[in-house]
PDB file of C-alpha atoms and ligand atoms in Angstrom:
ATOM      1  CA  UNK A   8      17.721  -9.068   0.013  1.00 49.00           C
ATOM      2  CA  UNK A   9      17.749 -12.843  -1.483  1.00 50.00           C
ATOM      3  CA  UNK A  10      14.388 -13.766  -3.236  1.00 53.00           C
ATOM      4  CA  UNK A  11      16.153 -17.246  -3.496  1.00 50.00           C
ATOM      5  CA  UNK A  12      16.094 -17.580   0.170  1.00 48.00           C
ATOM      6  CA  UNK A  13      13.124 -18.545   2.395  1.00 51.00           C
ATOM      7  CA  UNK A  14      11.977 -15.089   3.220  1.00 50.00           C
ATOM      8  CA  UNK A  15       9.183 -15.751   5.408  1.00 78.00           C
ATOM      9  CA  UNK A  16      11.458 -18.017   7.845  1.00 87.00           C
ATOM     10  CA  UNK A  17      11.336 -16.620  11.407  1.00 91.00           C
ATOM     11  CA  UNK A  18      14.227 -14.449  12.678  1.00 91.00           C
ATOM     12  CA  UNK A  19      15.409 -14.326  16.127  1.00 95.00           C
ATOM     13  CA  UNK A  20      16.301 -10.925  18.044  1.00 97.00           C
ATOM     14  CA  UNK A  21      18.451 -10.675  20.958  1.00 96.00           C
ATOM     15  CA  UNK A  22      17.071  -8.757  23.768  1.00 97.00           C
ATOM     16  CA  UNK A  23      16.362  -5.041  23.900  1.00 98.00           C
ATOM     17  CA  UNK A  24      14.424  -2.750  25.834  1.00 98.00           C
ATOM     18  CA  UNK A  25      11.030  -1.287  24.792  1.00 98.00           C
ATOM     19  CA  UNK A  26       7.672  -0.059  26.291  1.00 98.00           C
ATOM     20  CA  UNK A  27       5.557  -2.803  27.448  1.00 98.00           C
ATOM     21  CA  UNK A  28       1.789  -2.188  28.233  1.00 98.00           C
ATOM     22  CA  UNK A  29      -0.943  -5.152  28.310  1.00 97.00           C
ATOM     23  CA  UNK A  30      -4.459  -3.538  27.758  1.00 98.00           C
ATOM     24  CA  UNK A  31      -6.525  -6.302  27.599  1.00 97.00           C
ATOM     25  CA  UNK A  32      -7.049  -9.808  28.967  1.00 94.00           C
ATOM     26  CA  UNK A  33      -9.030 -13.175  27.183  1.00 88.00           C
ATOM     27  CA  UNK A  34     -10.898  -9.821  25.837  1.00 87.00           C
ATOM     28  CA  UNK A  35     -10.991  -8.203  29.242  1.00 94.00           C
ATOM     29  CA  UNK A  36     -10.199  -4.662  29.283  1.00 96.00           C
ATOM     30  CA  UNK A  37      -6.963  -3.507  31.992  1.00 97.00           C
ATOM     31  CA  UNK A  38      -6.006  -0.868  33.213  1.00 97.00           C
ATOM     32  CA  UNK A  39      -3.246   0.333  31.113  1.00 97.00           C
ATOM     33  CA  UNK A  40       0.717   0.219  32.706  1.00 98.00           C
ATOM     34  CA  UNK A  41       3.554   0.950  30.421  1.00 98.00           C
ATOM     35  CA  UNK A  42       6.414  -0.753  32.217  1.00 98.00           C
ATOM     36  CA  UNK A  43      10.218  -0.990  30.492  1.00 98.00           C
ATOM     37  CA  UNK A  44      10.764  -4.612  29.986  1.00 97.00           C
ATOM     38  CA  UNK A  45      13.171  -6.578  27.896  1.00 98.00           C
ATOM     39  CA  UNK A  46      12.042  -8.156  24.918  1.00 98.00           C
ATOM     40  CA  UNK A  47      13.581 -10.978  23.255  1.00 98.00           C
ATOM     41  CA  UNK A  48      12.106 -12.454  19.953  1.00 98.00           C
ATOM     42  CA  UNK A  49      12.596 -16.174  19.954  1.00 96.00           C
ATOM     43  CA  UNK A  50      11.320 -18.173  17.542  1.00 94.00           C
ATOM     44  CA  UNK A  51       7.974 -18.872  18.093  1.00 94.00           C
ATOM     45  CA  UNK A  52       7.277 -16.555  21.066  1.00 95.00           C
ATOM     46  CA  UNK A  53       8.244 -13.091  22.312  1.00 97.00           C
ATOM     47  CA  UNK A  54       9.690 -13.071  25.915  1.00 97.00           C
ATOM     48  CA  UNK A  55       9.621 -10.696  28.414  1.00 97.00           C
ATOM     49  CA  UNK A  56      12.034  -9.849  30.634  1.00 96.00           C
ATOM     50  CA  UNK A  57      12.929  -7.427  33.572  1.00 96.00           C
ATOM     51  CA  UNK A  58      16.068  -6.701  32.811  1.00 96.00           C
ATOM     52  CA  UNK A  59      19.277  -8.557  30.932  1.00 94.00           C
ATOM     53  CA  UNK A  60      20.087 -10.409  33.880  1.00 95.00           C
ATOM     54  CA  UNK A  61      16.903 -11.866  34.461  1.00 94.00           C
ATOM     55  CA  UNK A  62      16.983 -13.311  30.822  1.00 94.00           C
ATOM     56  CA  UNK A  63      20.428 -14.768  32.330  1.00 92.00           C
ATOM     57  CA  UNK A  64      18.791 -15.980  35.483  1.00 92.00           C
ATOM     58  CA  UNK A  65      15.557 -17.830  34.077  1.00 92.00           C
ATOM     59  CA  UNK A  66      17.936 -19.364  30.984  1.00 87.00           C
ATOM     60  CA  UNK A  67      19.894 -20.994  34.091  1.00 90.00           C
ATOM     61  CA  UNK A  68      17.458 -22.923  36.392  1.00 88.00           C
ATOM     62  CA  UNK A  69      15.444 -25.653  35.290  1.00 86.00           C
ATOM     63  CA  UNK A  70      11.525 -25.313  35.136  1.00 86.00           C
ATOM     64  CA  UNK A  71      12.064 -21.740  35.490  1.00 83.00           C
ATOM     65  CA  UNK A  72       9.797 -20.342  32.252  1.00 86.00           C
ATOM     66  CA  UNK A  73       9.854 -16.733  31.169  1.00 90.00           C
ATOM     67  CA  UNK A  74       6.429 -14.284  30.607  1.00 92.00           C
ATOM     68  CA  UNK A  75       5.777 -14.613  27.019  1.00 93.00           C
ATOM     69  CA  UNK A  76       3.740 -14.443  24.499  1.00 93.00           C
ATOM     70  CA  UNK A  77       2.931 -17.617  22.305  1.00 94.00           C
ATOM     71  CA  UNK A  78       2.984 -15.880  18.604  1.00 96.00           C
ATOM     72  CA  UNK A  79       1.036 -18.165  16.553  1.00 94.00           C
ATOM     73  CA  UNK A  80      -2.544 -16.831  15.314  1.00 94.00           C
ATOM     74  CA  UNK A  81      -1.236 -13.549  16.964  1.00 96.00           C
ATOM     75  CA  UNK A  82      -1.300 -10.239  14.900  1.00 95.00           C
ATOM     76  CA  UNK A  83       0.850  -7.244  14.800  1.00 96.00           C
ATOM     77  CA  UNK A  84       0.031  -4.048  13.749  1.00 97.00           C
ATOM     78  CA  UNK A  85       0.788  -0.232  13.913  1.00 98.00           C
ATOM     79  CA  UNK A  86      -1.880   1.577  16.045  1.00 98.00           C
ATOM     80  CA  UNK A  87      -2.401   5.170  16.787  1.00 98.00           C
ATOM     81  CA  UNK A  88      -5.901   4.800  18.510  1.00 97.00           C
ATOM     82  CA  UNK A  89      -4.456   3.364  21.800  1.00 97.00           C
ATOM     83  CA  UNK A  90      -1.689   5.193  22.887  1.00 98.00           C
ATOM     84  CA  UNK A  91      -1.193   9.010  22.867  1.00 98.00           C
ATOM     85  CA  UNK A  92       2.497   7.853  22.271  1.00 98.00           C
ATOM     86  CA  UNK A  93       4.226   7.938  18.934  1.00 98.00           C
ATOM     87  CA  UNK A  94       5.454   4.667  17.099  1.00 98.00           C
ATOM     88  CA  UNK A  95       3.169   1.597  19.003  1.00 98.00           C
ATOM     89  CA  UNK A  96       2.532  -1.292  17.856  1.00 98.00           C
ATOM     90  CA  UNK A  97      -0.376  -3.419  18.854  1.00 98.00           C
ATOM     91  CA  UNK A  98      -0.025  -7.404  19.506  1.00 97.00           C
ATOM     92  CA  UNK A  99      -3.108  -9.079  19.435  1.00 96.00           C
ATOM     93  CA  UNK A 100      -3.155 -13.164  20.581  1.00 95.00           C
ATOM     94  CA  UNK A 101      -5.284 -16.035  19.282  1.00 93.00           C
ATOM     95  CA  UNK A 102      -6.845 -15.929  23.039  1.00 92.00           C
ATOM     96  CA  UNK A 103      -7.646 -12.326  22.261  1.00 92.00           C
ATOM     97  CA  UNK A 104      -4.885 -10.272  24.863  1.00 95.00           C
ATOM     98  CA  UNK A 105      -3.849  -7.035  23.707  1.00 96.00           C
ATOM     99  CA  UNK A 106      -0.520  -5.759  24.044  1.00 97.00           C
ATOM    100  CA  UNK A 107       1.209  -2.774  22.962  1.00 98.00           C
ATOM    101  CA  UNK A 108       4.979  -2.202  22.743  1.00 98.00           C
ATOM    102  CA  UNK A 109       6.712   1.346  21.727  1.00 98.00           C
ATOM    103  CA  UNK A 110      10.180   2.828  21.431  1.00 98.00           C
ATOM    104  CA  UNK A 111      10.836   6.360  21.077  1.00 98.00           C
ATOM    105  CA  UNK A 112      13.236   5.285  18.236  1.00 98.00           C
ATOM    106  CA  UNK A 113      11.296   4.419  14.843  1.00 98.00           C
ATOM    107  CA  UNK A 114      13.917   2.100  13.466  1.00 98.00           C
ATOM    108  CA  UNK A 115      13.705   0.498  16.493  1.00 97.00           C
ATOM    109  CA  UNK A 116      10.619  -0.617  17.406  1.00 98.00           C
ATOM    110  CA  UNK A 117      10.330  -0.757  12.959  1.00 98.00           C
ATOM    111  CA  UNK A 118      13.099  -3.726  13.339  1.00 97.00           C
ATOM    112  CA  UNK A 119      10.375  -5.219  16.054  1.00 98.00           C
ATOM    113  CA  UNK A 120       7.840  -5.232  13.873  1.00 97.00           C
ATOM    114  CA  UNK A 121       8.469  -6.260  10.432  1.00 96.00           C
ATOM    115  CA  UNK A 122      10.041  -9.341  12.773  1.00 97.00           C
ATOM    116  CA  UNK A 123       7.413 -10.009  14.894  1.00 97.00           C
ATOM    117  CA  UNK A 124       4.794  -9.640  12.117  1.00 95.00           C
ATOM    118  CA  UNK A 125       7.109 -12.356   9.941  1.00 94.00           C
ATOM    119  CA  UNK A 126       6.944 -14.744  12.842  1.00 95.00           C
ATOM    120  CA  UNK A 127       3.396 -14.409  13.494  1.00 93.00           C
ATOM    121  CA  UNK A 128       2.705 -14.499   9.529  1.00 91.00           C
ATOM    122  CA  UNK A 129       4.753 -17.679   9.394  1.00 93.00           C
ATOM    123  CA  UNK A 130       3.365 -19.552  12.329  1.00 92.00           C
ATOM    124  CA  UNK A 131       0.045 -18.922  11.679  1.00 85.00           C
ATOM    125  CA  UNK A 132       0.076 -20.269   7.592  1.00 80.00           C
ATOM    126  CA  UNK A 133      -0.897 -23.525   7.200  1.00 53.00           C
TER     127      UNK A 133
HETATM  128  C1  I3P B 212      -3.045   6.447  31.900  1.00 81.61           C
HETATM  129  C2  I3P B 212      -1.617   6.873  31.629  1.00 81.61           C
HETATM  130  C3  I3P B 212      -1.116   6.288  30.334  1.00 81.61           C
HETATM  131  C4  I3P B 212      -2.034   6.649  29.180  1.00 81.61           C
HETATM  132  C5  I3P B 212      -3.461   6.232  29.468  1.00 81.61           C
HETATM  133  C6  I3P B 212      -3.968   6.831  30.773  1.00 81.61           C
HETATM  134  O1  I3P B 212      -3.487   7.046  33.075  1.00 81.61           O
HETATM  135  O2  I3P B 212      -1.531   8.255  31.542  1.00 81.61           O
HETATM  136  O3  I3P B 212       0.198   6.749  30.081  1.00 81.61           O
HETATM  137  O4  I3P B 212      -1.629   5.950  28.037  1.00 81.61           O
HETATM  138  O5  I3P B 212      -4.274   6.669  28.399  1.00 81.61           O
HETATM  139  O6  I3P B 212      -5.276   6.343  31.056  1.00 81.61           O
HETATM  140  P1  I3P B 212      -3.303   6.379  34.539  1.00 81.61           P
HETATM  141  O7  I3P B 212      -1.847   6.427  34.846  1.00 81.61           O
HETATM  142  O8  I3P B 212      -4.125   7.217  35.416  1.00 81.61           O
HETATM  143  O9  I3P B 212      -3.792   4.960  34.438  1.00 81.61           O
HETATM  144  P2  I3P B 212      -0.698   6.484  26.864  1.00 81.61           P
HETATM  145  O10 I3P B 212       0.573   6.957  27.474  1.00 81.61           O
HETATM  146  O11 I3P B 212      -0.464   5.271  26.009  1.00 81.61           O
HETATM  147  O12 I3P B 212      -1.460   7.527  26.133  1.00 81.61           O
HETATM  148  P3  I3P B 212      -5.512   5.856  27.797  1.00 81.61           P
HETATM  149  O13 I3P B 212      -6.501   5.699  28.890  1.00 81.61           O
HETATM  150  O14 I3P B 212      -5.991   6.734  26.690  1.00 81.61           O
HETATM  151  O15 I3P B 212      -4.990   4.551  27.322  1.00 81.61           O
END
């Protein structure tokens, strides 16, 4: 792509569904759940979401605030210690909660990465 263009700025992905599982809390270990939930990448934070509608829903009433994920001072990275699964990648917050999210698809959960790592990479310089 562009070199001329601000590369690093953050891109925003509309909602899809991947493999959710939190593993640890404020550096607590849980039990570990993968759940299918529906991820949308906004610009500062990843939301989750049951479903589509849902996202609808909690856009819709006032004070109503999705489960997310702040991204700044977070860090993304493959991992193939945590998960006997294929394709994970690990999401670790500033207030040290670990989540992992995986798609079966590579160029899927690929597309979440390099995007959620450019967010996080943005947020968290300077
Ligand atoms: C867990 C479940 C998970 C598995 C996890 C198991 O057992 O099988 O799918 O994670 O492995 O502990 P349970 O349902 O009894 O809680 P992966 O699918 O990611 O391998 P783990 O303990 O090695 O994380």
């Amino acid at each position: 792509h562009n070199v001329g263009e601000a590369v690093e700025t953050p891109v925003v992905l509309n909602g899809e569904y991947l493999n959710k599982a939190k593993i640890s809390e404020g550096g607590k270990k849980l039990r570990k759940n993968w759940t299918s939930t529906w991820v949308v990448l906004d610009t500062d934070k990843l939301l989750f979401y049951k479903d589509s509608k849902q996202e609808a829903l909690t856009n819709l009433k006032p004070g109503c605030s999705p489960d997310g994920m702040d991204l700044c001072g977070a860090v993304a990275e493959w991992t193939t210690e945590k998960s006997s699964r294929k394709n994970v990648l690990q999401i670790t917050t500033s207030s040290g909660s670990e989540f992992l999210l995986q798609a079966d698809n590579y160029h899927t959960i690929s597309k979440w990465h390099d995007a959620i790592k450019r967010t996080a990479d943005y947020l968290s310089k300077g």
